[in-house]
Coordinates of C-alpha atoms in Angstrom, one line a residue:
Chain A
M15 CA 61.8 114.4 92.5
R16 CA 62.2 110.9 93.9
L17 CA 63.8 109.7 90.7
L18 CA 66.5 112.8 91.4
V19 CA 67.5 110.9 95.1
R20 CA 69.5 108.5 94.1
P21 CA 71.8 110.3 91.6
A22 CA 71.7 113.1 94.9
Q23 CA 73.2 110.3 97.0
Y24 CA 75.4 109.3 94.8
V25 CA 77.3 112.5 94.3
A26 CA 76.7 113.5 98.1
L27 CA 79.0 109.7 98.2
A28 CA 81.4 110.8 95.5
L29 CA 82.2 114.0 97.3
Y30 CA 83.5 112.5 100.9
I31 CA 85.1 109.6 98.9
L32 CA 87.2 112.6 96.8
F33 CA 87.2 114.6 100.9
L34 CA 88.5 111.3 102.7
G35 CA 91.0 109.5 99.9
F36 CA 92.4 112.6 97.4
P37 CA 94.8 114.0 100.3
L38 CA 96.0 109.9 100.1
L39 CA 96.2 109.6 96.9
W40 CA 98.1 113.2 96.8
L41 CA 101.1 111.9 99.8
M42 CA 101.0 109.0 97.8
S43 CA 101.7 110.5 94.4
A44 CA 104.4 113.4 95.5
S45 CA 105.7 110.4 97.4
V46 CA 107.2 108.9 93.7
K47 CA 107.9 112.6 91.9
S48 CA 110.9 114.4 91.7
S49 CA 111.7 117.0 93.5
G50 CA 111.6 119.2 89.9
E51 CA 108.2 118.3 89.5
L52 CA 107.6 119.0 92.8
N53 CA 108.4 122.2 93.0
S54 CA 106.9 123.4 90.0
L55 CA 103.9 124.9 89.4
T56 CA 102.1 122.9 86.9
V57 CA 100.2 120.5 89.4
N58 CA 99.7 116.9 88.2
L59 CA 97.3 114.6 90.0
L60 CA 99.7 111.4 88.9
P61 CA 103.4 111.8 88.1
Q62 CA 105.1 112.4 85.2
E63 CA 107.9 110.1 85.8
W64 CA 107.9 107.9 89.2
H65 CA 110.6 108.8 91.5
W66 CA 111.2 105.3 93.5
E67 CA 114.5 106.7 94.7
N68 CA 112.4 108.3 97.3
Y69 CA 112.0 106.0 99.1
T70 CA 115.4 104.7 99.1
E71 CA 116.3 108.1 100.5
A72 CA 114.0 108.5 103.3
L73 CA 115.9 104.9 104.4
T74 CA 118.8 106.3 104.4
R75 CA 118.2 109.6 105.8
Q76 CA 119.8 110.5 109.0
G77 CA 118.0 109.1 112.3
L78 CA 115.1 108.9 110.3
L79 CA 115.5 104.8 110.2
H80 CA 117.0 104.9 113.8
S81 CA 113.8 106.5 115.2
A82 CA 112.2 103.9 113.4
W83 CA 113.6 101.4 115.8
N84 CA 112.9 102.9 118.4
S85 CA 109.1 103.5 117.7
L86 CA 109.6 99.9 117.2
L87 CA 110.8 99.4 120.5
V88 CA 108.5 101.2 122.3
A89 CA 105.0 99.9 121.0
L90 CA 106.0 96.7 121.0
A91 CA 107.5 96.6 124.6
S92 CA 104.5 98.9 125.2
T93 CA 101.7 96.9 123.9
V94 CA 103.4 93.5 125.8
L95 CA 103.3 95.3 128.8
S96 CA 100.0 96.3 128.1
I97 CA 98.6 93.5 127.8
I98 CA 100.2 91.6 130.0
I99 CA 98.7 94.0 133.0
S100 CA 95.7 94.3 131.2
V101 CA 94.6 90.6 131.1
P102 CA 93.7 89.8 134.3
A103 CA 92.6 93.0 135.6
S104 CA 90.3 92.7 133.1
Y105 CA 89.0 90.0 134.3
V106 CA 87.8 91.5 137.3
L107 CA 86.8 93.8 136.0
A108 CA 84.0 91.4 133.9
R109 CA 83.4 89.0 136.5
L110 CA 83.1 91.3 139.2
K111 CA 79.8 93.0 140.4
G112 CA 79.3 96.0 142.2
K113 CA 81.5 98.6 144.2
V114 CA 85.2 97.4 142.7
R115 CA 83.7 97.4 138.7
A116 CA 81.7 101.1 138.9
A117 CA 85.1 102.3 140.2
G118 CA 86.9 100.5 137.5
V119 CA 84.3 101.6 134.6
G120 CA 84.1 105.5 135.5
W121 CA 87.6 104.9 135.8
I122 CA 88.3 104.0 132.1
L123 CA 85.5 106.6 131.5
V124 CA 87.0 109.1 133.2
S125 CA 90.7 108.7 131.5
Q126 CA 88.9 109.4 128.3
V127 CA 88.4 112.9 129.4
F128 CA 92.0 113.6 130.7
P129 CA 93.1 117.0 130.8
V130 CA 96.0 116.7 128.8
V131 CA 97.2 120.0 129.4
L132 CA 97.1 119.6 133.0
I133 CA 99.0 116.5 133.1
I134 CA 101.9 116.6 131.4
L135 CA 104.1 119.0 134.1
P136 CA 103.8 116.7 136.2
L137 CA 104.3 113.8 134.5
F138 CA 107.6 115.3 133.0
L139 CA 109.3 116.3 136.2
I140 CA 107.8 112.7 138.3
L141 CA 109.6 111.1 135.7
R142 CA 112.8 113.8 135.4
T143 CA 112.8 112.5 139.2
L144 CA 112.3 108.3 138.5
G145 CA 115.8 110.0 136.0
L146 CA 113.2 108.9 133.2
A147 CA 112.6 111.7 131.4
D148 CA 114.4 111.4 127.5
N149 CA 114.3 108.0 127.6
L150 CA 113.0 105.8 125.9
V151 CA 111.9 103.0 129.4
G152 CA 110.0 106.1 130.1
L153 CA 108.2 106.3 127.4
T154 CA 107.4 102.8 127.5
L155 CA 105.6 103.8 130.5
V156 CA 103.4 106.1 129.7
H157 CA 102.5 105.1 126.5
T158 CA 101.6 101.9 128.2
T159 CA 100.0 103.6 131.3
Y160 CA 97.2 105.1 129.0
M161 CA 96.5 103.0 126.7
L162 CA 95.6 100.6 129.7
P163 CA 92.0 102.6 130.0
F164 CA 91.4 101.6 126.5
A165 CA 92.7 97.9 126.3
L166 CA 90.6 97.1 129.8
W167 CA 87.7 97.8 127.8
M168 CA 88.5 96.0 125.3
L169 CA 88.8 92.7 127.0
Q170 CA 86.2 92.7 129.5
G171 CA 84.3 93.1 126.4
Y172 CA 85.8 89.7 125.1
V173 CA 85.8 88.1 129.0
A174 CA 82.1 88.7 129.6
A175 CA 81.2 86.8 126.4
I176 CA 83.0 83.3 127.8
P177 CA 80.5 81.6 130.0
T178 CA 80.9 81.3 133.4
E179 CA 79.4 77.9 133.1
L180 CA 83.0 76.9 131.0
E181 CA 84.7 78.0 134.5
E182 CA 82.6 76.3 136.5
A183 CA 82.9 73.1 135.1
G184 CA 86.8 73.4 134.9
A185 CA 86.7 74.7 138.8
M186 CA 84.3 71.6 138.9
D187 CA 87.5 69.2 138.4
G188 CA 89.1 70.9 141.5
A189 CA 91.3 72.7 139.1
S190 CA 92.2 76.5 141.3
R191 CA 91.2 80.1 140.2
F192 CA 94.4 80.6 138.8
T193 CA 94.3 76.9 137.3
V194 CA 91.4 77.9 135.1
L195 CA 91.9 81.6 134.4
R196 CA 95.1 80.5 132.7
T197 CA 93.8 76.4 131.1
I198 CA 90.6 77.7 130.3
V199 CA 90.1 81.5 130.3
F200 CA 93.6 83.2 128.6
P201 CA 92.9 81.0 126.3
L202 CA 89.6 81.9 124.9
L203 CA 90.9 85.3 125.5
A204 CA 93.3 84.9 122.3
P205 CA 91.8 86.7 119.7
G206 CA 90.9 90.1 121.8
V207 CA 94.0 89.9 123.2
V208 CA 95.4 90.2 119.7
A209 CA 93.0 92.6 118.9
T210 CA 94.5 94.6 121.6
A211 CA 97.2 94.2 121.1
M212 CA 97.6 95.6 118.1
F213 CA 95.6 98.5 118.6
S214 CA 97.9 99.4 120.9
F215 CA 100.3 98.9 118.8
V216 CA 99.4 100.9 116.0
S217 CA 98.5 103.8 119.5
S218 CA 102.0 103.7 120.2
W219 CA 103.2 103.9 117.3
N220 CA 101.6 107.3 116.2
E221 CA 101.4 108.7 119.5
F222 CA 103.5 111.9 119.6
F223 CA 102.7 114.3 122.5
F224 CA 104.9 113.1 125.3
A225 CA 107.4 112.0 123.3
L226 CA 107.6 115.5 121.9
V227 CA 107.9 116.3 126.3
L228 CA 109.4 113.3 127.1
L229 CA 112.6 113.1 124.7
Q230 CA 115.0 115.5 124.6
S231 CA 118.4 113.7 122.1
P232 CA 117.9 113.3 118.8
E233 CA 119.2 109.1 119.2
N234 CA 115.8 108.6 121.3
Y235 CA 113.2 110.1 118.8
T236 CA 110.6 108.1 118.0
L237 CA 109.3 108.2 114.3
P238 CA 106.9 111.1 114.3
I239 CA 109.2 113.1 116.1
T240 CA 112.1 113.1 113.8
L241 CA 109.5 112.6 111.1
N242 CA 108.7 116.5 112.4
T243 CA 112.0 117.6 112.4
F244 CA 112.2 117.8 108.6
V245 CA 108.8 120.1 108.3
G246 CA 109.6 123.0 109.3
G247 CA 111.3 126.0 106.9
E248 CA 108.6 125.2 103.7
G249 CA 110.6 124.5 100.6
R250 CA 113.7 123.7 102.4
T251 CA 112.9 120.4 102.8
A252 CA 113.4 117.5 100.1
L253 CA 109.1 117.0 100.0
G254 CA 109.4 114.2 98.0
P255 CA 112.1 111.9 100.4
L256 CA 109.4 113.6 103.4
A257 CA 106.6 112.5 101.9
A258 CA 107.7 108.7 100.9
G259 CA 108.8 108.9 105.1
A260 CA 105.8 109.7 105.8
V261 CA 103.6 106.7 104.1
L262 CA 106.3 104.5 105.4
A263 CA 105.7 105.8 109.1
A264 CA 101.6 105.3 108.1
I265 CA 101.6 101.5 106.4
P266 CA 101.5 100.0 110.2
S267 CA 98.6 101.2 111.3
I268 CA 96.7 101.2 108.3
V269 CA 97.3 97.5 107.6
F270 CA 96.6 96.8 111.4
F271 CA 94.0 98.4 111.3
S272 CA 92.8 97.1 108.0
I273 CA 92.3 93.5 109.6
L274 CA 91.0 95.3 112.7
R275 CA 88.5 96.8 111.5
K276 CA 85.4 94.9 112.2
K277 CA 86.2 93.8 115.5
L278 CA 87.4 97.6 116.6
T279 CA 84.0 98.7 115.1
G280 CA 81.7 96.6 117.2
G281 CA 84.1 97.0 120.6
L282 CA 83.2 101.1 119.6
M283 CA 80.4 100.1 119.1
A284 CA 79.1 98.7 122.3
G285 CA 81.2 101.5 124.2
A286 CA 79.3 104.4 122.2
V287 CA 75.1 102.7 122.2
K288 CA 76.0 101.5 125.7
G289 CA 77.6 104.7 127.3
Chain B
M68 CA 86.0 53.7 139.6
T69 CA 84.9 56.7 142.5
T70 CA 84.4 60.0 142.1
P71 CA 88.2 61.8 141.7
S72 CA 89.9 62.6 144.7
L73 CA 91.2 66.5 145.9
T74 CA 94.9 65.5 145.6
E75 CA 94.0 65.4 141.8
P76 CA 92.7 68.2 140.4
K77 CA 93.2 67.3 136.2
R78 CA 92.1 64.0 136.4
R79 CA 88.8 63.9 133.5
T80 CA 86.3 61.7 134.1
A81 CA 84.1 59.9 131.4
Q82 CA 80.8 59.6 133.2
P83 CA 79.6 63.7 133.8
P84 CA 80.3 64.8 137.0
A85 CA 77.9 65.0 139.8
P86 CA 76.9 68.2 141.8
R87 CA 79.4 68.4 143.9
P88 CA 77.9 72.9 145.0
N89 CA 81.0 73.7 147.6
K90 CA 84.0 73.1 144.9
R91 CA 82.0 75.6 141.6
V92 CA 83.8 78.5 141.2
K93 CA 81.9 81.4 142.8
P94 CA 81.0 84.4 141.1
M95 CA 84.7 86.7 141.2
A96 CA 81.8 88.8 143.8
R97 CA 82.5 86.4 146.6
T98 CA 85.4 85.6 146.5
R99 CA 88.2 86.5 148.7
R100 CA 89.2 90.1 148.3
R101 CA 93.0 89.1 147.9
E102 CA 92.3 86.9 144.6
A103 CA 91.1 89.8 142.9
I104 CA 93.4 92.9 144.2
A105 CA 96.4 90.4 143.2
L106 CA 94.6 90.8 139.7
V107 CA 94.4 94.5 139.1
L108 CA 97.4 95.1 141.3
P109 CA 99.7 95.8 138.2
S110 CA 97.8 97.6 136.1
L111 CA 96.8 100.2 139.5
I112 CA 99.9 100.9 139.7
P113 CA 101.2 102.7 136.6
I114 CA 97.2 104.0 137.1
L115 CA 99.0 105.7 140.3
V116 CA 102.1 106.6 139.3
L117 CA 102.0 108.0 136.1
S118 CA 98.4 109.3 136.2
V119 CA 96.2 109.9 139.1
A120 CA 99.7 111.7 141.4
P121 CA 100.3 113.9 137.8
L122 CA 96.7 114.7 137.9
V123 CA 97.0 116.1 142.2
V124 CA 100.5 117.1 141.5
G125 CA 99.4 119.1 138.7
V126 CA 96.7 120.7 140.6
F127 CA 98.9 121.4 143.3
L128 CA 101.4 123.0 141.1
A129 CA 98.8 125.6 140.1
F130 CA 99.4 127.3 143.7
T131 CA 102.7 127.5 143.4
N132 CA 105.8 129.5 141.4
A133 CA 107.8 126.8 140.1
R134 CA 110.2 126.7 137.4
L135 CA 111.4 124.3 135.1
V136 CA 114.9 124.4 136.1
R137 CA 117.2 122.5 137.2
H138 CA 117.6 122.2 140.6
P139 CA 113.3 123.4 141.9
D140 CA 113.0 126.0 144.4
Y141 CA 109.2 127.0 144.5
S142 CA 106.9 128.2 146.9
F143 CA 103.6 128.8 147.6
A144 CA 102.3 131.2 145.4
G145 CA 98.3 131.0 146.8
L146 CA 96.4 132.8 143.9
D147 CA 99.4 135.0 142.4
N148 CA 98.7 132.9 139.4
F149 CA 95.3 133.2 139.1
A150 CA 95.5 137.6 139.6
R151 CA 98.3 137.3 136.8
L152 CA 95.9 135.3 134.2
G153 CA 93.3 137.9 134.1
G154 CA 95.4 140.3 132.8
N155 CA 96.6 137.8 130.2
A156 CA 95.5 138.8 127.1
L157 CA 97.2 136.1 124.8
F158 CA 95.5 133.0 127.4
W159 CA 92.5 135.1 126.7
D160 CA 92.7 135.1 123.5
S161 CA 93.8 131.0 123.2
L162 CA 90.9 130.3 124.7
R163 CA 89.0 131.6 122.5
I164 CA 90.3 130.6 119.8
G165 CA 90.3 127.2 121.2
M166 CA 87.0 127.3 121.5
I167 CA 86.3 127.9 118.1
W168 CA 88.3 124.8 117.3
T169 CA 87.2 122.5 119.5
V170 CA 83.1 123.5 118.6
G171 CA 83.8 124.0 114.9
V172 CA 85.7 120.7 114.7
T173 CA 83.1 119.4 117.0
L174 CA 80.0 119.9 114.8
L175 CA 81.4 120.1 111.7
Q176 CA 82.5 116.3 112.2
L177 CA 78.8 115.2 113.9
A178 CA 77.3 117.2 110.6
A179 CA 79.5 116.0 107.9
A180 CA 78.7 112.0 109.8
M181 CA 75.5 112.2 109.7
G182 CA 75.3 112.6 106.2
L183 CA 78.3 109.7 105.9
A184 CA 76.4 107.1 107.8
L185 CA 73.2 108.4 106.2
L186 CA 74.3 107.5 103.1
L187 CA 75.8 104.2 103.9
N188 CA 72.9 103.3 105.9
S189 CA 70.6 104.0 102.7
G190 CA 71.8 100.8 100.7
L191 CA 74.0 102.6 98.4
K192 CA 77.0 100.6 95.9
L193 CA 80.8 102.1 97.1
Q194 CA 80.0 101.1 100.7
G195 CA 83.3 99.1 101.5
L196 CA 85.4 101.4 99.8
T197 CA 84.0 103.9 101.8
R198 CA 84.3 101.9 105.2
V199 CA 87.7 101.5 104.3
L200 CA 89.0 104.9 103.3
A201 CA 86.5 106.5 106.3
L202 CA 88.8 104.3 108.7
V203 CA 92.2 105.7 107.4
P204 CA 92.6 109.3 108.9
W205 CA 92.2 107.5 112.2
A206 CA 94.8 105.3 111.7
M207 CA 97.4 107.5 110.4
P208 CA 99.8 109.1 113.0
P209 CA 98.9 112.8 113.6
V210 CA 102.1 113.9 112.0
V211 CA 101.5 112.6 108.7
V212 CA 98.2 113.8 108.2
A213 CA 99.7 117.5 109.2
I214 CA 102.5 116.8 106.6
M215 CA 99.5 115.8 104.1
W216 CA 97.8 118.6 104.9
Q217 CA 100.1 120.6 103.9
M218 CA 101.3 119.8 100.9
I219 CA 97.4 119.8 99.7
Y220 CA 97.3 123.2 101.2
S221 CA 100.2 124.0 100.1
A222 CA 100.6 127.7 98.0
N223 CA 103.4 126.8 95.9
G224 CA 101.8 124.0 93.6
G225 CA 99.6 122.6 96.3
P226 CA 96.5 121.1 94.7
L227 CA 93.2 123.0 96.1
N228 CA 95.3 126.0 94.4
A229 CA 95.4 124.7 91.3
F230 CA 91.4 123.2 91.7
L231 CA 90.5 127.2 92.6
G232 CA 92.8 128.1 89.4
A233 CA 90.6 126.2 87.3
V234 CA 87.5 126.8 88.4
G235 CA 87.7 131.0 88.3
L236 CA 88.0 131.3 91.8
P237 CA 91.7 133.1 93.8
S238 CA 94.4 130.9 93.6
D239 CA 97.4 132.0 95.2
I240 CA 95.9 131.7 98.7
N241 CA 98.5 130.8 101.7
W242 CA 95.9 128.1 103.9
L243 CA 98.2 128.0 106.7
G244 CA 99.7 130.8 106.4
D245 CA 97.6 133.5 106.5
F246 CA 95.7 135.3 109.0
S247 CA 92.4 135.2 108.2
T248 CA 92.6 131.6 106.9
A249 CA 95.2 129.9 109.2
L250 CA 92.2 128.6 111.9
P251 CA 89.8 127.8 109.1
A252 CA 92.1 124.8 106.9
V253 CA 92.9 124.0 110.4
I254 CA 89.6 122.9 111.6
V255 CA 89.1 120.7 107.9
V256 CA 92.4 118.6 108.6
G257 CA 90.9 118.1 112.5
V258 CA 86.9 117.2 111.0
W259 CA 89.1 115.2 108.1
V260 CA 90.4 113.4 111.1
G261 CA 87.4 112.9 113.6
M262 CA 84.9 112.2 110.9
P263 CA 85.8 108.9 110.5
Q264 CA 84.9 107.1 114.3
T265 CA 82.1 109.5 114.4
T266 CA 80.5 107.6 111.6
V267 CA 81.0 104.9 112.4
T268 CA 79.6 105.2 116.1
L269 CA 76.6 107.3 114.4
L270 CA 76.0 104.1 111.9
A271 CA 75.9 101.4 114.9
G272 CA 73.3 103.9 116.4
L273 CA 71.2 103.9 112.4
Q274 CA 71.3 100.3 112.2
Q275 CA 69.5 99.8 115.7
I276 CA 66.7 101.9 114.8
P277 CA 63.3 99.2 113.9
G278 CA 62.4 99.8 110.5
E279 CA 59.3 100.0 111.0
L280 CA 59.3 103.1 112.7
L281 CA 60.8 104.8 108.9
E282 CA 58.2 102.4 107.3
A283 CA 55.6 103.8 109.3
A284 CA 56.3 107.7 108.6
A285 CA 56.8 106.4 105.0
V286 CA 52.9 105.4 104.8
D287 CA 52.2 108.5 106.9
G288 CA 53.4 110.6 103.8
A289 CA 56.3 111.6 105.6
G290 CA 58.9 112.8 103.3
A291 CA 63.0 112.4 104.1
W292 CA 63.8 115.4 105.8
R293 CA 60.2 114.8 107.9
K294 CA 61.7 111.2 108.4
F295 CA 64.7 112.5 109.8
T296 CA 63.4 114.5 112.5
A297 CA 60.7 113.0 113.7
V298 CA 61.6 109.5 113.9
T299 CA 65.6 109.3 113.4
W300 CA 67.1 112.6 115.0
P301 CA 64.9 111.6 118.2
A302 CA 66.6 108.4 118.5
M303 CA 69.5 108.8 117.8
R304 CA 70.2 112.0 120.7
P305 CA 71.7 109.4 123.4
I306 CA 74.1 108.6 121.2
V307 CA 74.2 112.2 119.4
T308 CA 74.8 113.3 123.1
S309 CA 77.3 110.6 124.4
I310 CA 79.6 110.5 121.1
T311 CA 79.4 114.7 120.5
S312 CA 80.8 114.8 124.7
L313 CA 83.3 113.0 124.0
N314 CA 84.2 114.8 120.6
F315 CA 84.2 118.0 122.3
I316 CA 87.5 116.6 124.9
W317 CA 89.4 115.0 122.5
N318 CA 88.7 118.0 119.9
F319 CA 89.9 119.9 123.0
N320 CA 92.9 118.1 124.3
S321 CA 95.1 117.7 120.5
F322 CA 97.6 119.1 120.1
S323 CA 99.7 117.6 117.1
L324 CA 97.9 117.8 114.5
V325 CA 98.0 121.6 115.0
Y326 CA 101.1 121.5 116.2
V327 CA 102.6 120.7 114.0
L328 CA 100.2 122.8 110.9
T329 CA 101.0 125.8 111.8
A330 CA 102.5 125.7 115.6
G331 CA 99.9 127.9 116.6
G332 CA 101.0 130.9 113.6
P333 CA 100.7 132.6 112.2
G334 CA 100.4 135.3 114.6
G335 CA 98.7 132.9 116.7
K336 CA 95.9 133.0 114.7
T337 CA 95.7 129.4 115.8
M338 CA 97.0 129.0 119.0
V339 CA 94.8 126.4 120.7
P340 CA 95.2 126.5 124.9
V341 CA 96.8 123.4 124.4
L342 CA 99.2 124.7 122.5
F343 CA 99.8 128.0 124.7
I344 CA 100.1 125.5 127.5
Y345 CA 102.9 124.1 126.1
L346 CA 105.0 127.1 125.4
E347 CA 104.6 128.6 128.4
A348 CA 105.4 125.6 130.2
F349 CA 108.9 124.5 128.1
K350 CA 109.2 127.3 126.1
N351 CA 109.1 130.2 129.9
R352 CA 110.0 127.6 131.8
E353 CA 107.3 128.5 133.8
I354 CA 105.5 125.4 135.2
G355 CA 103.1 127.2 138.4
Y356 CA 101.8 129.8 135.9
A357 CA 101.3 126.7 133.2
A358 CA 99.6 124.8 135.1
A359 CA 97.5 127.6 136.7
M360 CA 96.3 127.8 133.4
G361 CA 95.9 124.3 132.4
L362 CA 93.3 124.3 136.0
V363 CA 91.5 127.2 134.2
V364 CA 91.1 125.6 131.1
V365 CA 90.1 122.3 132.6
I366 CA 87.3 124.2 134.3
V367 CA 86.0 125.6 131.9
V368 CA 85.7 122.5 129.4
V369 CA 83.6 121.0 133.0
L370 CA 81.6 123.6 133.2
I371 CA 80.4 124.1 129.6
L372 CA 80.2 120.0 129.4
A373 CA 77.9 120.1 132.1
V374 CA 75.8 122.9 130.6
Y375 CA 75.7 120.6 127.4
L376 CA 74.6 117.8 128.8
R377 CA 71.9 119.5 131.3
S378 CA 70.4 120.8 128.7
Q379 CA 70.2 117.7 126.4
F380 CA 69.0 115.6 129.6
R381 CA 66.2 117.9 129.6
T382 CA 65.2 118.1 126.3
E383 CA 64.9 114.2 126.5
D384 CA 63.0 114.8 129.5
R385 CA 60.5 116.7 128.0
A386 CA 59.9 114.5 124.9
E387 CA 59.4 111.6 127.7
K388 CA 56.5 113.5 128.9
G389 CA 55.5 114.6 125.9
R390 CA 54.5 111.4 125.3

């Protein structure tokens, strides 16, 4: 009985790996298959011939590159904005005790359970009133707002790790609070800022719902929205280029996440275990 | 050389500075409030305008007959929207489907993630590969995930049907297009996406269980299952409670996956509430009515969570007293 435990565990682990990994393998394989092979009823795990032109076709495909550019702009802008906004606020959140901190932490928790169904309509109306619906600036502001709580949460963890003695030492030299922040706290925060920025970038790059509701003109579409327009009408779509486009869209997120892996799991752990 | 003067703030002294308490940076709580407000204000403004205000307006809209038109003209409708909802069988159906989707994904996610976390925690090889693989689904854009699974489920040359055919099972199933298989198929994708994060969290919890506890149980002759029910599960209960609550809400709120996979079809069999409300608002343009649906849905979710959390805390209390 005991002897069977290890092999059974490995079988289970293999099943998990299959479940998690096979879809990825299939997508990558489809992205280099010819349309003939994709539409035939014989099913091969690896392509018979490798067709890299799916990738060139995806890149030249109408709108795909332009919407990738839009996504990049929105993701970069909202990342920079959310970092600029959240770094000072995270300092207050980490250092302050009492009601303000309780309110801040409470807000971050509540934002995790925000009812999108109730938010999206008024959000659309507010942005339309401001002339920012169907507009990349509007989308950037929305992405910034909705990544703020997580950015604050991550950053305040990094601030809390900076010993207050360092600040006190700086202040003993007579520096004002803002000088202390600029010369002591912010430099030490840099690794945390990089991690938070990467996470924010990925959230914005992947985001679908707000973009779908807010953007109406194809020239404003972000990458997820454009990819979605190619999905409809099964059989009609050129599956090879679609798969290639999907792989390309996933690359930045996966690269950033593999870099972030350790930090992110650490941060999430702290949140989940203590929460 | 005397002590550095106040007018030269950046000057460094060679000898350790004498302690001068009145110049120390005071902890934030004791400094002027203005400073804190100045630091927080930039984050407060977008949150107030784009997140708190919409919530308030959303509740307000639910009591109006507003429509999504160029020149909105609306009036108070009192409880009309809610009365109308009572007779809207499609809405209640979507709430039922949303519950099946949410509970299904949340429970399967928890079970699968617990299994994987236990495996990863038991010192098997291939941990690195599994950990990396486990994080990929979470990083991918939901649209890409949906496109990928559409290919897996495809009735024409999809690998799932090919596999079923190869082992002699029915292999002509239109997974996403068939009334009976569409919702389970979508749930599997939800589990695929959400499992990694849950696994990571549970693994973190497992690693905090003192090894002596498990060893003691083993000495007492407990098998793997007994060790799990007697030691691991009770120790993990608080983490499981919080991750289950969060997953419940995240899954309930998720839109992109189902929207791209099936758009609510076939025949409304995967029409989860978020999708239903989205269509009501942006296709039928009845935003007052849609907001009322949103409010009802939010209340239902909060009630379910409250009941769940209450029952969890009760069990924990009982466990405490039993000791």
